[in-house]
Amino acid sequence: MNVLEFIRSFFSDGSHWHGYDGIPQRVWEHVQYSASALAIATAIGLPVGLVTGHTGRGGNALAFVSSAARALPTFGLLVLMFVWLGIGITPVMIPLVVLAIPPVLITTYEAVRNVDPSPVDAARGMGMPEGKILLQVEVPAALPLILSGLRSAAIQIVSTATIAAYVSLGGVGRYIVDGLYQRNYEKVVGGATLTAVLALLVLVLFWAVARVAVSPGVRRRRTA
């Protein structure tokens, strides 16, 4: 039985579309875990990246923190948090947030630092406050790269949120973990396929957001 046949069998089985273990329920749980982790990582990494990128201070510290966070094994951190905190959503959120902060933080910092200094200097010459310069001049110009960092973080989270199933939570990782335990490879392949589809949907979502949020002038400069 090949992979395509496993996929067809999994999605054509009506029992996989209903109940607490149905695909809609598992996908919704996965989306909740992923959205929560991305929101927390963005709330931490985005402001720090914006401020440090604007001031130009703390770049080396950010690089060190991001490298250290990337070096942490996600699954190992999950096990450590599970042993320390017990069953719950928190042991899952911590490793996912740690995984997502570096791309948000570093990409935001680099995006702001690489903004053309001419309009920034012109805004300062007009007496514009530093906060307005950051939000009204630098952020619009840096938005494409900032969104790319958020997109990278979102894809990593969606792809890794399957670890929630290892600590008795839900999500599409439930199919992978249960399928391996039961030696039901149809479930394993189905769970992996759902994870890949969710990651592709993240790409489409961020493409749509970029089309709406990024000004046409900035898009033209980036493609020129």
Tab-separated table of C-alpha atoms in Angstrom:
chain	number	residue	atom	x	y	z
A	1	MET	CA	0.000	0.000	0.000
A	2	ASN	CA	1.609	3.297	-1.099
A	3	VAL	CA	1.416	6.707	0.519
A	4	LEU	CA	-1.277	8.004	-1.839
A	5	GLU	CA	-3.465	5.029	-1.001
A	6	PHE	CA	-2.959	5.682	2.713
A	7	ILE	CA	-4.019	9.302	2.186
A	8	ARG	CA	-7.083	8.313	0.176
A	9	SER	CA	-8.143	5.729	2.745
A	10	PHE	CA	-7.682	8.112	5.657
A	11	PHE	CA	-9.690	10.984	4.223
A	12	SER	CA	-12.407	8.794	2.704
A	13	ASP	CA	-13.113	7.093	6.037
A	14	GLY	CA	-16.273	8.758	7.385
A	15	SER	CA	-15.343	7.918	10.991
A	16	HIS	CA	-12.415	10.344	10.727
A	17	TRP	CA	-14.759	13.291	10.177
A	18	HIS	CA	-16.923	13.063	13.294
A	19	GLY	CA	-16.589	13.101	17.080
A	20	TYR	CA	-13.844	14.201	19.450
A	21	ASP	CA	-11.197	12.467	17.290
A	22	GLY	CA	-12.555	13.783	13.999
A	23	ILE	CA	-10.478	15.822	11.584
A	24	PRO	CA	-12.376	19.127	12.162
A	25	GLN	CA	-11.867	18.863	15.936
A	26	ARG	CA	-8.175	17.926	15.677
A	27	VAL	CA	-7.481	20.661	13.128
A	28	TRP	CA	-9.239	23.232	15.324
A	29	GLU	CA	-7.135	22.174	18.337
A	30	HIS	CA	-3.970	22.407	16.255
A	31	VAL	CA	-4.898	25.877	15.019
A	32	GLN	CA	-5.592	27.008	18.588
A	33	TYR	CA	-2.214	25.797	19.846
A	34	SER	CA	-0.413	27.353	16.886
A	35	ALA	CA	-2.228	30.701	17.019
A	36	SER	CA	-1.680	31.032	20.761
A	37	ALA	CA	2.042	30.279	20.487
A	38	LEU	CA	2.473	32.698	17.561
A	39	ALA	CA	0.584	35.443	19.408
A	40	ILE	CA	2.806	35.076	22.484
A	41	ALA	CA	6.014	34.945	20.427
A	42	THR	CA	4.928	38.016	18.446
A	43	ALA	CA	4.029	39.931	21.610
A	44	ILE	CA	7.532	39.260	22.930
A	45	GLY	CA	9.711	39.351	19.841
A	46	LEU	CA	8.107	42.061	17.718
A	47	PRO	CA	8.361	45.027	20.150
A	48	VAL	CA	11.915	44.095	21.153
A	49	GLY	CA	12.959	43.733	17.523
A	50	LEU	CA	11.355	47.061	16.572
A	51	VAL	CA	12.937	49.030	19.409
A	52	THR	CA	16.401	47.526	19.060
A	53	GLY	CA	16.274	47.888	15.295
A	54	HIS	CA	15.280	51.542	15.600
A	55	THR	CA	17.931	52.413	18.180
A	56	GLY	CA	20.630	50.154	16.745
A	57	ARG	CA	21.504	48.957	20.219
A	58	GLY	CA	21.497	45.387	21.492
A	59	GLY	CA	22.037	43.644	18.175
A	60	ASN	CA	24.776	41.378	19.557
A	61	ALA	CA	22.634	40.469	22.569
A	62	LEU	CA	19.714	39.606	20.280
A	63	ALA	CA	21.945	37.390	18.135
A	64	PHE	CA	23.193	35.574	21.237
A	65	VAL	CA	19.701	35.042	22.668
A	66	SER	CA	18.328	33.860	19.321
A	67	SER	CA	21.221	31.443	18.782
A	68	ALA	CA	20.749	30.043	22.279
A	69	ALA	CA	17.008	29.609	21.733
A	70	ARG	CA	17.560	27.853	18.404
A	71	ALA	CA	20.029	25.483	20.037
A	72	LEU	CA	17.415	24.219	22.497
A	73	PRO	CA	15.863	20.903	21.395
A	74	THR	CA	12.113	21.458	21.170
A	75	PHE	CA	11.139	17.926	22.152
A	76	GLY	CA	13.643	17.857	25.012
A	77	LEU	CA	12.280	21.151	26.316
A	78	LEU	CA	8.747	19.750	26.063
A	79	VAL	CA	9.688	16.736	28.179
A	80	LEU	CA	11.436	18.948	30.735
A	81	MET	CA	8.423	21.267	31.010
A	82	PHE	CA	6.060	18.309	31.252
A	83	VAL	CA	8.055	16.793	34.128
A	84	TRP	CA	8.241	20.175	35.859
A	85	LEU	CA	4.699	21.500	35.238
A	86	GLY	CA	2.656	18.364	34.626
A	87	ILE	CA	-0.158	17.848	32.124
A	88	GLY	CA	-1.582	21.003	30.558
A	89	ILE	CA	-1.173	23.481	27.740
A	90	THR	CA	1.718	25.392	29.347
A	91	PRO	CA	4.374	22.675	28.803
A	92	VAL	CA	3.464	22.774	25.104
A	93	MET	CA	3.339	26.561	24.752
A	94	ILE	CA	6.801	27.141	26.229
A	95	PRO	CA	8.817	25.158	23.638
A	96	LEU	CA	6.656	26.447	20.771
A	97	VAL	CA	7.158	30.054	21.859
A	98	VAL	CA	10.897	29.519	22.346
A	99	LEU	CA	11.015	28.056	18.832
A	100	ALA	CA	9.148	31.006	17.291
A	101	ILE	CA	10.784	33.979	19.003
A	102	PRO	CA	14.171	33.915	17.150
A	103	PRO	CA	12.799	34.344	13.587
A	104	VAL	CA	10.408	37.086	14.743
A	105	LEU	CA	13.050	38.879	16.790
A	106	ILE	CA	15.991	38.752	14.406
A	107	THR	CA	14.004	39.373	11.221
A	108	THR	CA	12.241	42.377	12.739
A	109	TYR	CA	15.534	43.805	13.959
A	110	GLU	CA	17.193	43.373	10.552
A	111	ALA	CA	14.130	44.718	8.732
A	112	VAL	CA	14.163	47.996	10.662
A	113	ARG	CA	17.950	48.348	10.538
A	114	ASN	CA	17.940	47.987	6.740
A	115	VAL	CA	15.325	50.664	6.065
A	116	ASP	CA	16.583	53.385	3.728
A	117	PRO	CA	17.960	56.107	6.067
A	118	SER	CA	16.928	58.996	3.786
A	119	PRO	CA	13.245	59.193	4.786
A	120	VAL	CA	14.187	58.541	8.415
A	121	ASP	CA	16.636	61.463	8.396
A	122	ALA	CA	14.043	63.642	6.664
A	123	ALA	CA	11.468	62.800	9.335
A	124	ARG	CA	13.940	63.676	12.105
A	125	GLY	CA	14.749	66.916	10.323
A	126	MET	CA	11.062	67.790	10.400
A	127	GLY	CA	11.011	67.253	14.170
A	128	MET	CA	8.966	64.045	14.136
A	129	PRO	CA	9.163	62.156	17.473
A	130	GLU	CA	11.149	58.904	17.484
A	131	GLY	CA	8.044	56.807	18.179
A	132	LYS	CA	6.270	58.214	15.130
A	133	ILE	CA	9.383	57.737	12.995
A	134	LEU	CA	9.426	54.065	13.954
A	135	LEU	CA	5.713	53.445	13.430
A	136	GLN	CA	5.000	55.735	10.475
A	137	VAL	CA	8.262	55.632	8.503
A	138	GLU	CA	10.320	52.558	9.371
A	139	VAL	CA	7.625	49.931	10.001
A	140	PRO	CA	5.757	50.456	6.677
A	141	ALA	CA	9.040	50.151	4.771
A	142	ALA	CA	10.175	47.138	6.803
A	143	LEU	CA	6.787	45.387	6.786
A	144	PRO	CA	7.520	42.844	4.007
A	145	LEU	CA	10.557	41.493	5.857
A	146	ILE	CA	8.758	41.627	9.216
A	147	LEU	CA	5.928	39.558	7.747
A	148	SER	CA	8.449	37.059	6.384
A	149	GLY	CA	9.768	36.540	9.921
A	150	LEU	CA	6.254	36.027	11.251
A	151	ARG	CA	5.531	33.634	8.400
A	152	SER	CA	8.648	31.613	9.153
A	153	ALA	CA	7.712	31.442	12.841
A	154	ALA	CA	4.132	30.412	12.015
A	155	ILE	CA	5.253	27.588	9.726
A	156	GLN	CA	7.696	26.301	12.333
A	157	ILE	CA	4.970	26.367	14.989
A	158	VAL	CA	2.378	24.624	12.818
A	159	SER	CA	4.888	21.952	11.852
A	160	THR	CA	6.037	21.402	15.436
A	161	ALA	CA	2.720	21.686	17.309
A	162	THR	CA	2.273	17.964	16.716
A	163	ILE	CA	4.366	17.523	19.885
A	164	ALA	CA	1.229	18.403	21.900
A	165	ALA	CA	0.026	14.852	21.326
A	166	TYR	CA	3.047	13.465	23.180
A	167	VAL	CA	1.770	14.992	26.433
A	168	SER	CA	-1.813	13.771	26.018
A	169	LEU	CA	-3.195	16.858	24.257
A	170	GLY	CA	-4.897	17.028	20.872
A	171	GLY	CA	-4.148	18.487	17.483
A	172	VAL	CA	-3.371	16.609	14.288
A	173	GLY	CA	-0.305	15.155	15.985
A	174	ARG	CA	-2.781	12.893	17.786
A	175	TYR	CA	-3.112	10.870	14.566
A	176	ILE	CA	0.664	10.493	14.264
A	177	VAL	CA	1.224	9.448	17.875
A	178	ASP	CA	-1.811	7.147	18.057
A	179	GLY	CA	-1.065	5.715	14.637
A	180	LEU	CA	2.494	4.823	15.599
A	181	TYR	CA	1.294	3.235	18.847
A	182	GLN	CA	-1.398	1.232	17.035
A	183	ARG	CA	0.824	0.542	14.001
A	184	ASN	CA	-1.895	2.159	11.942
A	185	TYR	CA	0.162	3.846	9.237
A	186	GLU	CA	-2.942	5.195	7.545
A	187	LYS	CA	-3.403	7.448	10.587
A	188	VAL	CA	0.283	8.403	10.626
A	189	VAL	CA	0.237	9.450	6.981
A	190	GLY	CA	-3.089	11.236	7.462
A	191	GLY	CA	-1.732	13.264	10.372
A	192	ALA	CA	1.424	14.146	8.453
A	193	THR	CA	-0.665	15.206	5.450
A	194	LEU	CA	-2.863	17.446	7.596
A	195	THR	CA	0.256	19.071	9.067
A	196	ALA	CA	1.647	19.755	5.596
A	197	VAL	CA	-1.685	21.180	4.407
A	198	LEU	CA	-1.863	23.508	7.420
A	199	ALA	CA	1.675	24.734	6.715
A	200	LEU	CA	0.722	25.468	3.099
A	201	LEU	CA	-2.365	27.345	4.271
A	202	VAL	CA	-0.109	29.476	6.464
A	203	LEU	CA	1.894	30.422	3.364
A	204	VAL	CA	-1.290	31.396	1.526
A	205	LEU	CA	-2.567	33.383	4.520
A	206	PHE	CA	0.630	35.420	4.854
A	207	TRP	CA	0.748	36.009	1.100
A	208	ALA	CA	-2.785	37.437	1.334
A	209	VAL	CA	-1.891	39.571	4.365
A	210	ALA	CA	1.157	40.948	2.557
A	211	ARG	CA	-0.951	41.839	-0.473
A	212	VAL	CA	-3.316	43.823	1.729
A	213	ALA	CA	-0.945	45.319	4.323
A	214	VAL	CA	2.145	46.208	2.269
A	215	SER	CA	1.809	49.369	0.226
A	216	PRO	CA	2.160	49.007	-3.567
A	217	GLY	CA	5.154	51.349	-3.552
A	218	VAL	CA	7.084	49.162	-1.116
A	219	ARG	CA	6.185	46.023	-3.111
A	220	ARG	CA	7.450	47.624	-6.314
A	221	ARG	CA	10.754	48.637	-4.695
A	222	ARG	CA	11.292	45.077	-3.451
A	223	THR	CA	10.603	43.523	-6.851
A	224	ALA	CA	12.538	46.139	-8.816
